C-alpha cells in the first residue's frame, strides 16, 4: 500500500566557495527554532526513472528507487505548487510498483520507464526544534554526485523540509538567515532537474506549432494545449481520489471538445470530431462518479436544513447505504476507463493533433478578426435554445429544453473565456453574464436529477418498511426550487442578452 505525505521544502545552494567553506550557519534563534539537533550522516543511492524522452521530468514529476535512509523504497513526487509536492511512497522492489506506475500512466503511456540518472548523496541531517523539543523542520546538507552514462556532476545542496502542520513562514525566516551566510535559493526545482541540466540532458521542449505568434491559430492552440495539460495532470489526482479532481478532469475534457466546435473555422473538424467523440465518452465515464458526488451533497445539505419534526425513519443511514452502493460502482467505472486502452489512444490522438494541427485559412488571421465571430455564433446558439425553452409549458419537455439550453450556455461561456486573453474585457463581461445563466440552469437540472433520486429513495424506504415521508418532503422542496429557477430565468436572460454586452464584439 502506497503512503502519501505533503512535502513543503526549500532548497538552497552556496553562492560562493568562501561561504561553502564556512558551511551551514547555526539556525538557533531563527524564528521559533530553539535548538538544532544533529542526527548524523546517511548515504543514499537513488536511481530516477523516466521515459526516454523524459516526459515526467518535463512536467516536474520525479520517480525514484532509493536505498539507504529510514524511508528507502520507491518515491513518486507530484508537484502541487512552487516548493510543495506530494510524495507517494511504496515498498522497495526490483520493478516499478503498479500503484506508482498507474499514477504516471497518462504521461508514460506506451513509452516505458527506464533508469535515467543515478544520484549518490552523503546526507548530514539535523532536526530544527522549538522550545518544547517538538520538530519544526529537517535540515539536510547533501553532497551529491550525479551519474548519467559517462557524464557526471557534483554539487552541495542544503534543504529545509517542514514538519507536518508548521507555518511555511519558517522557511522565509531560514532563507533570510541563509542569505546573510552566503546561501541562496536554488534555481533547480529538484535534484533530478539539476542533474539533467548539468549532464546536458534537460527534457526536450514540446513542439508548439500553430502559426506565427499573435495569430488566431497560435491563440487557439495555446488554449487547447493548456486544457490538454490540465486533463493529463488531473489523472493521478483522480486515481488518488482527491477532492474535486474528477470535476476538474471532466471540465478540461469538455473545454477541449467545446473549443474544437467553437473554432471549427480555425482547426479542421475532420480531424477533431473523432477526438471530440472520444472526449464525450471520457466525460461521460467521469460524470458517473462526479454526478453522484454532487447529488449526495445536495441531498445532504437539504436534509441538514430540515427541522427534526420532518425527519422520520432512518433517513441518514438509508442515504449512506444508497450512496455507497452507487459510488462504489462509479469509482470502479472511472478507474476502469483510465486503465483502458481507449483512454491512452485518446491521449495520443489529442497530442498528435496539437503537435501537427490541421489549421484552416482563418488560423493565419489576427484573433481580433476571427474570435469575436466564433464567440457570437455560440451566443446565438444559446439564445435560440433559451428562446425554445421559454416557450415550453412547465413539465418534462421544458425540463429537457432547459437542459439543452444549459449545455449551450456552458459552450458559450467556454468560448468567451477562451477568447478573453485576446479580446479582453468585452469577452470577460460576456462570459461572466452567461455563467449566471449556466448556473441557474445547472441548479434547475440538479433539481430534476435530485427528484428522480428522491423518488428512488422513497421506493427503497417503503420496500424496507421505513417511512418515506422525509423523502417526499425533499421531493416537494426540489419541485419548488425548480419552479423558482424557471421564474428567475427571464430576468437573468434579459441581462445576458443585453445588446450592449455584445456590441464591442460585433
Short mmCIF file of C-alpha atoms in Angstrom, two decimals:
data_model
loop_
_atom_site.label_atom_id
_atom_site.label_comp_id
_atom_site.label_asym_id
_atom_site.label_seq_id
_atom_site.Cartn_x
_atom_site.Cartn_y
_atom_site.Cartn_z
CA UNK A 1 0.00 0.00 0.00
CA UNK A 2 1.46 3.37 -1.02
CA UNK A 3 1.61 6.17 1.54
CA UNK A 4 1.41 9.88 0.83
CA UNK A 5 2.84 12.89 2.57
CA UNK A 6 2.78 16.58 1.70
CA UNK A 7 6.33 17.85 1.30
CA UNK A 8 6.89 21.58 1.88
CA UNK A 9 10.53 22.44 1.45
CA UNK A 10 13.04 24.94 0.16
CA UNK A 11 16.38 24.12 -1.45
CA UNK A 12 19.48 26.27 -1.14
CA UNK A 13 22.99 26.35 -2.55
CA UNK A 14 26.13 28.23 -1.61
CA UNK A 15 26.62 31.30 -3.78
CA UNK A 16 30.42 31.42 -3.32
CA UNK A 17 33.21 28.99 -2.50
CA UNK A 18 34.05 31.05 0.58
CA UNK A 19 30.56 30.62 2.05
CA UNK A 20 30.66 26.90 1.23
CA UNK A 21 33.83 26.55 3.28
CA UNK A 22 32.09 28.22 6.22
CA UNK A 23 29.23 25.77 5.90
CA UNK A 24 25.62 25.99 7.03
CA UNK A 25 25.06 28.66 9.71
CA UNK A 26 23.60 27.83 13.12
CA UNK A 27 19.83 28.39 12.90
CA UNK A 28 19.28 28.52 16.67
CA UNK A 29 17.27 31.64 17.42
CA UNK A 30 15.84 31.92 13.91
CA UNK A 31 12.07 32.39 14.29
CA UNK A 32 10.81 29.64 16.64
CA UNK A 33 13.95 27.47 16.32
CA UNK A 34 15.30 26.94 19.85
CA UNK A 35 17.72 24.10 19.16
CA UNK A 36 19.42 22.24 16.33
CA UNK A 37 19.90 18.51 16.94
CA UNK A 38 22.49 16.64 14.86
CA UNK A 39 21.10 13.32 13.57
CA UNK A 40 24.26 12.09 11.90
CA UNK A 41 25.06 11.24 8.28
CA UNK A 42 23.45 8.71 5.95
CA UNK A 43 24.43 7.54 2.46
CA UNK A 44 21.65 7.48 -0.14
CA UNK A 45 21.62 5.79 -3.55
CA UNK A 46 18.75 6.83 -5.80
CA UNK A 47 18.00 5.79 -9.37
CA UNK A 48 15.50 8.01 -11.19
CA UNK A 49 13.17 6.52 -13.78
CA UNK A 50 11.57 8.25 -16.74
CA UNK A 51 10.64 7.71 -20.37
CA UNK A 52 13.45 8.01 -22.94
CA UNK A 53 12.13 11.48 -23.88
CA UNK A 54 11.80 12.45 -20.18
CA UNK A 55 8.06 13.07 -20.03
CA UNK A 56 7.94 13.01 -16.24
CA UNK A 57 10.80 15.47 -15.84
CA UNK A 58 9.17 17.80 -18.39
CA UNK A 59 6.12 18.05 -16.11
CA UNK A 60 8.10 18.32 -12.88
CA UNK A 61 7.48 14.75 -11.67
CA UNK A 62 10.17 12.50 -10.22
CA UNK A 63 10.07 8.74 -9.79
CA UNK A 64 12.97 7.11 -7.96
CA UNK A 65 14.11 3.89 -6.34
CA UNK A 66 16.21 4.77 -3.33
CA UNK A 67 18.20 2.67 -0.87
CA UNK A 68 19.66 3.95 2.37
CA UNK A 69 17.95 6.07 4.99
CA UNK A 70 14.82 5.45 7.03
CA UNK A 71 12.45 5.80 4.08
CA UNK A 72 14.18 3.66 1.46
CA UNK A 73 11.85 2.42 -1.24
CA UNK A 74 10.12 3.87 -4.28
CA UNK A 75 9.03 7.51 -4.24
CA UNK A 76 6.90 9.41 -6.72
CA UNK A 77 6.80 13.19 -6.27
CA UNK A 78 3.95 15.16 -7.81
CA UNK A 79 4.13 18.98 -7.95
CA UNK A 80 1.37 20.84 -6.08
CA UNK A 81 2.71 24.41 -6.13
CA UNK A 82 6.19 26.01 -6.01
CA UNK A 83 8.08 24.38 -3.15
CA UNK A 84 5.22 21.97 -2.40
CA UNK A 85 5.00 18.38 -3.61
CA UNK A 86 3.09 15.26 -2.69
CA UNK A 87 5.43 12.35 -2.13
CA UNK A 88 3.86 8.93 -2.60
CA UNK A 89 5.90 6.00 -1.36
CA UNK A 90 5.90 2.26 -1.96
CA UNK A 91 7.97 -0.61 -0.62
CA UNK A 92 11.36 -1.39 -2.12
CA UNK A 93 11.16 -3.78 -5.09
CA UNK A 94 13.07 -4.52 -8.27
CA UNK A 95 10.46 -3.05 -10.61
CA UNK A 96 8.20 -0.01 -10.53
CA UNK A 97 5.28 -0.74 -8.16
CA UNK A 98 1.93 -0.96 -10.01
CA UNK A 99 0.42 1.65 -7.67
CA UNK A 100 3.00 4.23 -8.80
CA UNK A 101 3.01 3.12 -12.45
CA UNK A 102 -0.73 3.83 -12.57
CA UNK A 103 -0.18 7.39 -11.34
CA UNK A 104 2.15 8.21 -14.24
CA UNK A 105 0.26 6.26 -16.90
CA UNK A 106 -1.31 9.32 -18.52
CA UNK A 107 2.19 10.63 -19.23
CA UNK A 108 4.18 7.45 -19.84
CA UNK A 109 1.59 5.56 -21.94
CA UNK A 110 3.43 3.08 -24.14
CA UNK A 111 6.87 4.67 -23.86
CA UNK A 112 8.02 2.62 -20.87
CA UNK A 113 10.05 3.66 -17.83
CA UNK A 114 13.81 3.26 -17.78
CA UNK A 115 16.63 4.33 -15.41
CA UNK A 116 17.82 7.80 -16.42
CA UNK A 117 20.00 9.22 -13.67
CA UNK A 118 21.69 7.88 -10.54
CA UNK A 119 22.25 10.21 -7.59
CA UNK A 120 24.64 9.27 -4.79
CA UNK A 121 24.25 11.54 -1.76
CA UNK A 122 26.03 11.80 1.53
CA UNK A 123 23.38 13.48 3.68
CA UNK A 124 24.01 15.14 7.02
CA UNK A 125 20.72 15.55 8.86
CA UNK A 126 19.76 17.94 11.66
CA UNK A 127 16.42 18.47 13.36
CA UNK A 128 15.22 22.01 13.99
CA UNK A 129 13.33 22.03 17.31
CA UNK A 130 11.14 24.52 19.14
CA UNK A 131 11.39 25.42 22.82
CA UNK A 132 9.38 22.32 23.78
CA UNK A 133 11.57 20.00 21.75
CA UNK A 134 8.96 19.50 19.03
CA UNK A 135 10.20 19.03 15.47
CA UNK A 136 9.78 22.12 13.27
CA UNK A 137 11.78 21.03 10.23
CA UNK A 138 14.52 18.76 8.97
CA UNK A 139 17.72 20.35 7.72
CA UNK A 140 19.72 18.28 5.23
CA UNK A 141 23.10 19.05 3.74
CA UNK A 142 23.72 16.81 0.73
CA UNK A 143 26.98 16.22 -1.09
CA UNK A 144 25.57 14.95 -4.39
CA UNK A 145 27.18 13.02 -7.23
CA UNK A 146 25.02 12.61 -10.33
CA UNK A 147 25.80 9.91 -12.90
CA UNK A 148 24.19 9.71 -16.33
CA UNK A 149 26.06 7.37 -18.65
CA UNK A 150 29.60 8.73 -18.87
CA UNK A 151 28.57 12.21 -17.71
CA UNK A 152 28.82 13.20 -14.06
CA UNK A 153 28.12 16.30 -11.98
CA UNK A 154 28.72 17.12 -8.32
CA UNK A 155 27.37 19.80 -6.01
CA UNK A 156 26.36 20.54 -2.44
CA UNK A 157 22.73 21.25 -1.69
CA UNK A 158 21.02 22.36 1.51
CA UNK A 159 17.35 21.51 2.03
CA UNK A 160 14.90 22.52 4.75
CA UNK A 161 11.69 20.46 4.88
CA UNK A 162 8.91 21.46 7.25
CA UNK A 163 7.33 19.04 9.69
CA UNK A 164 3.58 18.50 9.39
CA UNK A 165 1.49 21.50 10.42
CA UNK A 166 4.38 24.00 10.69
CA UNK A 167 3.76 27.50 9.31
CA UNK A 168 5.60 27.95 5.95
CA UNK A 169 6.75 31.37 7.19
CA UNK A 170 9.52 29.49 8.99
CA UNK A 171 11.12 28.90 5.58
CA UNK A 172 11.17 32.66 4.94
CA UNK A 173 12.98 33.23 8.23
CA UNK A 174 15.51 30.48 7.42
CA UNK A 175 16.05 31.93 3.97
CA UNK A 176 16.82 35.34 5.48
CA UNK A 177 19.43 33.81 7.80
CA UNK A 178 20.91 31.76 4.97
CA UNK A 179 21.21 34.77 2.66
CA UNK A 180 23.37 36.56 5.20
CA UNK A 181 25.62 33.48 5.31
CA UNK A 182 26.03 33.28 1.55
CA UNK A 183 23.33 30.75 0.63
CA UNK A 184 20.66 31.45 -1.97
CA UNK A 185 17.54 29.64 -3.06
CA UNK A 186 18.43 27.04 -5.67
CA UNK A 187 17.38 27.70 -9.25
CA UNK A 188 16.70 24.00 -9.79
CA UNK A 189 13.29 22.76 -8.54
CA UNK A 190 14.72 19.31 -7.72
CA UNK A 191 17.93 17.31 -7.62
CA UNK A 192 16.84 15.50 -10.75
CA UNK A 193 16.28 18.75 -12.65
CA UNK A 194 19.76 19.92 -11.71
CA UNK A 195 21.32 16.57 -12.56
CA UNK A 196 19.72 16.61 -16.01
CA UNK A 197 20.81 20.20 -16.63
CA UNK A 198 24.40 19.59 -15.53
CA UNK A 199 24.77 16.39 -17.54
CA UNK A 200 23.37 18.08 -20.66
CA UNK A 201 20.17 16.06 -20.66
CA UNK A 202 17.37 18.52 -19.92
CA UNK A 203 13.86 17.48 -21.06
CA UNK A 204 13.30 18.42 -24.70
CA UNK A 205 10.92 21.28 -25.39
CA UNK A 206 7.47 20.28 -26.59
CA UNK A 207 6.69 21.16 -30.19
CA UNK A 208 4.27 24.07 -30.33
CA UNK A 209 3.36 24.62 -33.94
CA UNK A 210 0.29 26.72 -34.55
CA UNK A 211 1.41 29.51 -36.78
CA UNK A 212 3.25 32.74 -36.02
CA UNK A 213 2.82 34.32 -32.61
CA UNK A 214 -0.15 36.68 -32.47
CA UNK A 215 -2.28 34.71 -34.93
CA UNK A 216 -5.60 33.07 -34.21
CA UNK A 217 -4.03 29.66 -34.74
CA UNK A 218 -1.39 30.32 -32.08
CA UNK A 219 -4.05 31.57 -29.65
CA UNK A 220 -6.41 28.63 -30.11
CA UNK A 221 -3.62 26.04 -29.97
CA UNK A 222 -2.23 27.57 -26.77
CA UNK A 223 -5.67 27.27 -25.15
CA UNK A 224 -6.11 23.68 -26.31
CA UNK A 225 -2.67 22.70 -25.01
CA UNK A 226 -3.45 24.30 -21.65
CA UNK A 227 -6.59 22.19 -21.36
CA UNK A 228 -4.78 19.05 -22.56
CA UNK A 229 -2.16 19.59 -19.86
CA UNK A 230 -4.88 20.07 -17.24
CA UNK A 231 -6.58 16.83 -18.29
CA UNK A 232 -3.33 14.84 -18.05
CA UNK A 233 -2.34 16.48 -14.76
CA UNK A 234 -5.66 15.57 -13.12
CA UNK A 235 -5.30 11.87 -13.97
CA UNK A 236 -3.19 10.95 -10.90
CA UNK A 237 -5.39 13.11 -8.67
CA UNK A 238 -8.48 11.22 -9.86
CA UNK A 239 -6.77 7.90 -9.21
CA UNK A 240 -5.91 9.08 -5.69
CA UNK A 241 -9.49 10.19 -5.07
CA UNK A 242 -8.54 13.81 -4.34
CA UNK A 243 -11.42 16.30 -3.83
CA UNK A 244 -12.74 17.97 -6.99
CA UNK A 245 -10.27 16.08 -9.23
CA UNK A 246 -12.95 14.24 -11.21
CA UNK A 247 -14.75 17.51 -11.78
CA UNK A 248 -11.60 19.30 -12.96
CA UNK A 249 -10.66 16.49 -15.33
CA UNK A 250 -14.15 16.42 -16.73
CA UNK A 251 -14.13 20.20 -17.22
CA UNK A 252 -10.84 20.01 -19.13
CA UNK A 253 -12.21 17.34 -21.46
CA UNK A 254 -15.35 19.39 -22.06
CA UNK A 255 -13.41 22.59 -22.72
CA UNK A 256 -11.30 20.86 -25.37
CA UNK A 257 -14.33 19.35 -27.07
CA UNK A 258 -16.18 22.65 -26.92
CA UNK A 259 -13.21 24.56 -28.39
CA UNK A 260 -12.98 22.10 -31.29
CA UNK A 261 -16.56 23.03 -32.18
CA UNK A 262 -16.33 26.74 -31.45
CA UNK A 263 -13.16 27.18 -33.50
CA UNK A 264 -14.09 24.95 -36.41
CA UNK A 265 -13.11 27.79 -38.77
CA UNK A 266 -9.60 27.63 -37.31
CA UNK A 267 -8.86 23.92 -36.90
CA UNK A 268 -10.31 21.31 -39.25
CA UNK A 269 -13.21 19.35 -37.73
CA UNK A 270 -12.48 16.38 -39.96
CA UNK A 271 -9.54 15.74 -37.62
CA UNK A 272 -11.04 16.97 -34.36
CA UNK A 273 -14.56 15.48 -34.49
CA UNK A 274 -13.41 11.88 -33.83
CA UNK A 275 -11.35 13.12 -30.87
CA UNK A 276 -14.35 15.13 -29.69
CA UNK A 277 -16.47 11.99 -29.61
CA UNK A 278 -13.85 10.23 -27.52
CA UNK A 279 -13.73 13.22 -25.17
CA UNK A 280 -17.50 12.93 -24.85
CA UNK A 281 -17.06 9.28 -23.85
CA UNK A 282 -14.42 10.19 -21.26
CA UNK A 283 -16.55 12.97 -19.77
CA UNK A 284 -19.47 10.54 -19.51
CA UNK A 285 -17.35 7.95 -17.70
CA UNK A 286 -16.08 10.60 -15.30
CA UNK A 287 -19.56 12.03 -14.92
CA UNK A 288 -21.00 8.94 -13.26
CA UNK A 289 -18.83 9.48 -10.19
CA UNK A 290 -18.96 13.28 -10.25
CA UNK A 291 -22.73 13.47 -10.67
CA UNK A 292 -23.22 11.13 -7.73
CA UNK A 293 -20.90 13.30 -5.63
CA UNK A 294 -22.88 16.44 -6.46
CA UNK A 295 -26.21 14.70 -5.92
CA UNK A 296 -25.22 13.40 -2.49
CA UNK A 297 -24.00 16.81 -1.39
CA UNK A 298 -27.26 18.42 -2.50
CA UNK A 299 -29.46 15.92 -0.67
CA UNK A 300 -27.30 16.10 2.46
CA UNK A 301 -27.47 19.89 2.51
CA UNK A 302 -31.24 19.91 2.15
CA UNK A 303 -31.58 17.25 4.83
CA UNK A 304 -29.49 19.40 7.15
CA UNK A 305 -31.90 22.29 6.70
CA UNK A 306 -35.00 20.29 7.69
CA UNK A 307 -36.39 20.62 11.23
CA UNK A 308 -36.32 17.45 13.32
CA UNK A 309 -40.09 17.19 13.16
CA UNK A 310 -39.84 16.41 9.43
CA UNK A 311 -37.21 13.70 9.86
CA UNK A 312 -38.90 10.32 10.16
CA UNK A 313 -37.20 6.93 9.98
CA UNK A 314 -33.50 6.07 9.46
CA UNK A 315 -33.08 8.70 6.75
CA UNK A 316 -29.34 9.30 7.03
CA UNK A 317 -28.42 5.62 7.19
CA UNK A 318 -30.64 4.96 4.17
CA UNK A 319 -28.85 7.75 2.30
CA UNK A 320 -25.42 6.35 3.23
CA UNK A 321 -26.34 2.86 2.06
CA UNK A 322 -27.72 4.21 -1.21
CA UNK A 323 -24.66 6.37 -1.86
CA UNK A 324 -22.16 3.62 -1.01
CA UNK A 325 -23.81 1.24 -3.46
CA UNK A 326 -23.82 3.78 -6.27
CA UNK A 327 -20.42 5.31 -5.51
CA UNK A 328 -18.57 2.01 -5.33
CA UNK A 329 -19.68 1.14 -8.82
CA UNK A 330 -19.00 4.62 -10.19
CA UNK A 331 -15.49 4.68 -8.74
CA UNK A 332 -14.69 1.34 -10.37
CA UNK A 333 -16.03 2.64 -13.65
CA UNK A 334 -13.79 5.73 -13.60
CA UNK A 335 -10.66 3.70 -12.83
CA UNK A 336 -11.55 1.13 -15.48
CA UNK A 337 -11.79 3.93 -18.05
CA UNK A 338 -8.42 5.39 -17.06
CA UNK A 339 -6.80 1.95 -17.13
CA UNK A 340 -8.20 1.06 -20.54
CA UNK A 341 -6.50 1.23 -23.92
CA UNK A 342 -9.20 3.52 -25.31
CA UNK A 343 -8.14 6.31 -22.95
CA UNK A 344 -4.48 6.09 -23.97
CA UNK A 345 -5.42 6.12 -27.65
CA UNK A 346 -7.44 9.27 -26.99
CA UNK A 347 -4.49 11.00 -25.29
CA UNK A 348 -2.15 10.05 -28.14
CA UNK A 349 -4.62 11.31 -30.73
CA UNK A 350 -5.02 14.56 -28.85
CA UNK A 351 -1.26 15.04 -28.68
CA UNK A 352 -0.92 14.30 -32.38
CA UNK A 353 -3.49 16.86 -33.47
CA UNK A 354 -1.93 19.51 -31.24
CA UNK A 355 1.60 18.81 -32.44
CA UNK A 356 0.68 18.89 -36.15
CA UNK A 357 -2.62 20.81 -36.15
CA UNK A 358 -4.74 20.79 -39.32
CA UNK A 359 -5.18 24.57 -39.40
CA UNK A 360 -7.50 26.34 -41.80
CA UNK A 361 -7.08 29.72 -43.51
CA UNK A 362 -8.60 31.67 -40.62
CA UNK A 363 -5.77 30.47 -38.36
CA UNK A 364 -3.37 32.88 -40.06
CA UNK A 365 -5.55 35.92 -39.30
CA UNK A 366 -5.44 38.03 -36.16
CA UNK A 367 -7.52 36.93 -33.13
CA UNK A 368 -9.44 40.21 -33.23
CA UNK A 369 -10.68 39.33 -36.72
CA UNK A 370 -11.73 35.74 -36.01
CA UNK A 371 -12.53 35.15 -32.33
CA UNK A 372 -15.46 37.59 -31.93
CA UNK A 373 -17.41 35.83 -34.69
CA UNK A 374 -16.81 32.44 -33.09
CA UNK A 375 -17.96 33.71 -29.68
CA UNK A 376 -21.07 35.35 -31.13
CA UNK A 377 -22.00 32.16 -33.04
CA UNK A 378 -22.08 30.27 -29.77
CA UNK A 379 -24.06 33.05 -28.14
CA UNK A 380 -26.69 32.90 -30.91
CA UNK A 381 -26.94 29.15 -30.39
CA UNK A 382 -27.60 29.77 -26.71
CA UNK A 383 -30.20 32.45 -27.47
CA UNK A 384 -32.10 30.06 -29.74
CA UNK A 385 -32.20 27.33 -27.09
CA UNK A 386 -33.27 29.67 -24.30
CA UNK A 387 -36.00 31.02 -26.56
CA UNK A 388 -37.23 27.48 -27.25
CA UNK A 389 -37.23 26.60 -23.56
CA UNK A 390 -39.17 29.70 -22.56
CA UNK A 391 -41.98 28.81 -24.98
CA UNK A 392 -42.50 25.35 -23.45
CA UNK A 393 -45.15 24.64 -20.85
CA UNK A 394 -43.82 23.50 -17.44
CA UNK A 395 -43.13 19.76 -17.39
CA UNK A 396 -40.87 17.13 -18.83
CA UNK A 397 -40.42 18.74 -22.27
CA UNK A 398 -39.48 22.04 -20.70
CA UNK A 399 -37.01 20.32 -18.41
CA UNK A 400 -35.33 18.78 -21.45
CA UNK A 401 -35.26 22.11 -23.28
CA UNK A 402 -33.74 23.86 -20.26
CA UNK A 403 -31.08 21.17 -20.06
CA UNK A 404 -30.18 21.75 -23.71
CA UNK A 405 -30.01 25.49 -23.01
CA UNK A 406 -27.69 24.79 -20.11
CA UNK A 407 -25.27 22.91 -22.36
CA UNK A 408 -25.35 25.78 -24.86
CA UNK A 409 -24.66 28.26 -22.05
CA UNK A 410 -21.64 26.26 -20.98
CA UNK A 411 -20.25 26.25 -24.52
CA UNK A 412 -20.85 29.99 -24.94
CA UNK A 413 -19.13 30.67 -21.64
CA UNK A 414 -16.13 28.49 -22.54
CA UNK A 415 -15.86 30.27 -25.90
CA UNK A 416 -15.82 33.70 -24.29
CA UNK A 417 -13.35 32.63 -21.62
CA UNK A 418 -11.01 31.11 -24.21
CA UNK A 419 -11.13 34.35 -26.23
CA UNK A 420 -10.70 36.67 -23.23
CA UNK A 421 -6.86 36.76 -23.27
CA UNK A 422 -7.04 38.22 -26.79
CA UNK A 423 -10.29 40.20 -26.65
CA UNK A 424 -10.10 41.48 -23.09
CA UNK A 425 -12.99 42.96 -21.11
CA UNK A 426 -15.78 42.51 -23.68
CA UNK A 427 -15.25 38.72 -23.72
CA UNK A 428 -14.81 38.63 -19.94
CA UNK A 429 -18.09 40.50 -19.35
CA UNK A 430 -20.00 38.24 -21.72
CA UNK A 431 -18.52 35.13 -20.08
CA UNK A 432 -19.50 36.38 -16.62
CA UNK A 433 -23.05 37.13 -17.70
CA UNK A 434 -23.52 33.80 -19.50
CA UNK A 435 -22.12 32.00 -16.48
CA UNK A 436 -25.06 33.30 -14.43
CA UNK A 437 -27.43 31.73 -16.95
CA UNK A 438 -25.47 28.48 -16.84
CA UNK A 439 -25.53 28.43 -13.03
CA UNK A 440 -29.27 28.98 -12.89
CA UNK A 441 -29.95 26.29 -15.47
CA UNK A 442 -27.47 23.99 -13.75
CA UNK A 443 -29.34 24.33 -10.47
CA UNK A 444 -32.57 23.55 -12.29
CA UNK A 445 -31.09 20.40 -13.85
CA UNK A 446 -29.67 19.33 -10.48
CA UNK A 447 -33.18 19.59 -9.11
CA UNK A 448 -34.54 17.41 -11.90
CA UNK A 449 -31.91 14.74 -11.17
CA UNK A 450 -32.44 15.02 -7.41
CA UNK A 451 -36.18 14.44 -7.74
CA UNK A 452 -35.57 11.20 -9.61
CA UNK A 453 -33.14 10.07 -6.92
CA UNK A 454 -35.52 11.02 -4.11
CA UNK A 455 -38.30 9.05 -5.76
CA UNK A 456 -35.99 6.02 -5.82
CA UNK A 457 -35.02 6.51 -2.18
CA UNK A 458 -38.68 6.69 -1.22
CA UNK A 459 -39.35 3.41 -3.04
CA UNK A 460 -36.41 1.75 -1.27
CA UNK A 461 -37.55 3.05 2.12
CA UNK A 462 -41.09 1.82 1.57
CA UNK A 463 -39.84 -1.59 0.48
CA UNK A 464 -37.81 -1.86 3.69
CA UNK A 465 -40.80 -0.94 5.85
CA UNK A 466 -39.46 2.57 6.59
CA UNK A 467 -41.33 5.86 6.39
CA UNK A 468 -40.98 7.64 3.06
CA UNK A 469 -42.34 10.91 4.45
CA UNK A 470 -38.99 12.78 4.60
CA UNK A 471 -38.12 11.82 1.02
CA UNK A 472 -41.49 13.21 -0.05
CA UNK A 473 -40.80 16.46 1.77
CA UNK A 474 -37.47 16.80 -0.01
CA UNK A 475 -39.11 15.99 -3.34
CA UNK A 476 -41.65 18.77 -2.85
CA UNK A 477 -38.85 21.15 -1.93
CA UNK A 478 -36.98 20.31 -5.12
CA UNK A 479 -40.12 20.99 -7.14
CA UNK A 480 -40.38 24.42 -5.52
CA UNK A 481 -36.70 25.18 -6.21
CA UNK A 482 -37.07 24.19 -9.87
CA UNK A 483 -40.14 26.41 -10.23
CA UNK A 484 -38.23 29.31 -8.71
CA UNK A 485 -35.37 28.83 -11.20
CA UNK A 486 -37.86 28.88 -14.06
CA UNK A 487 -39.39 32.12 -12.75
CA UNK A 488 -35.97 33.77 -12.44
CA UNK A 489 -34.73 32.71 -15.89
CA UNK A 490 -36.39 35.54 -17.93
CA UNK A 491 -34.73 38.24 -15.81
CA UNK A 492 -31.31 36.55 -15.79
CA UNK A 493 -31.54 36.00 -19.53
CA UNK A 494 -32.55 39.62 -20.10
CA UNK A 495 -29.26 40.71 -18.53
CA UNK A 496 -27.20 38.22 -20.52
CA UNK A 497 -28.91 39.10 -23.80
CA UNK A 498 -28.44 42.85 -23.42
CA UNK A 499 -27.14 44.03 -26.85
CA UNK A 500 -24.67 46.32 -25.06
CA UNK A 501 -22.76 43.23 -23.91
CA UNK A 502 -22.20 42.04 -27.46
CA UNK A 503 -21.74 45.39 -29.18
CA UNK A 504 -17.94 45.54 -28.63
CA UNK A 505 -17.61 42.12 -30.25
CA UNK A 506 -19.71 42.87 -33.32
#
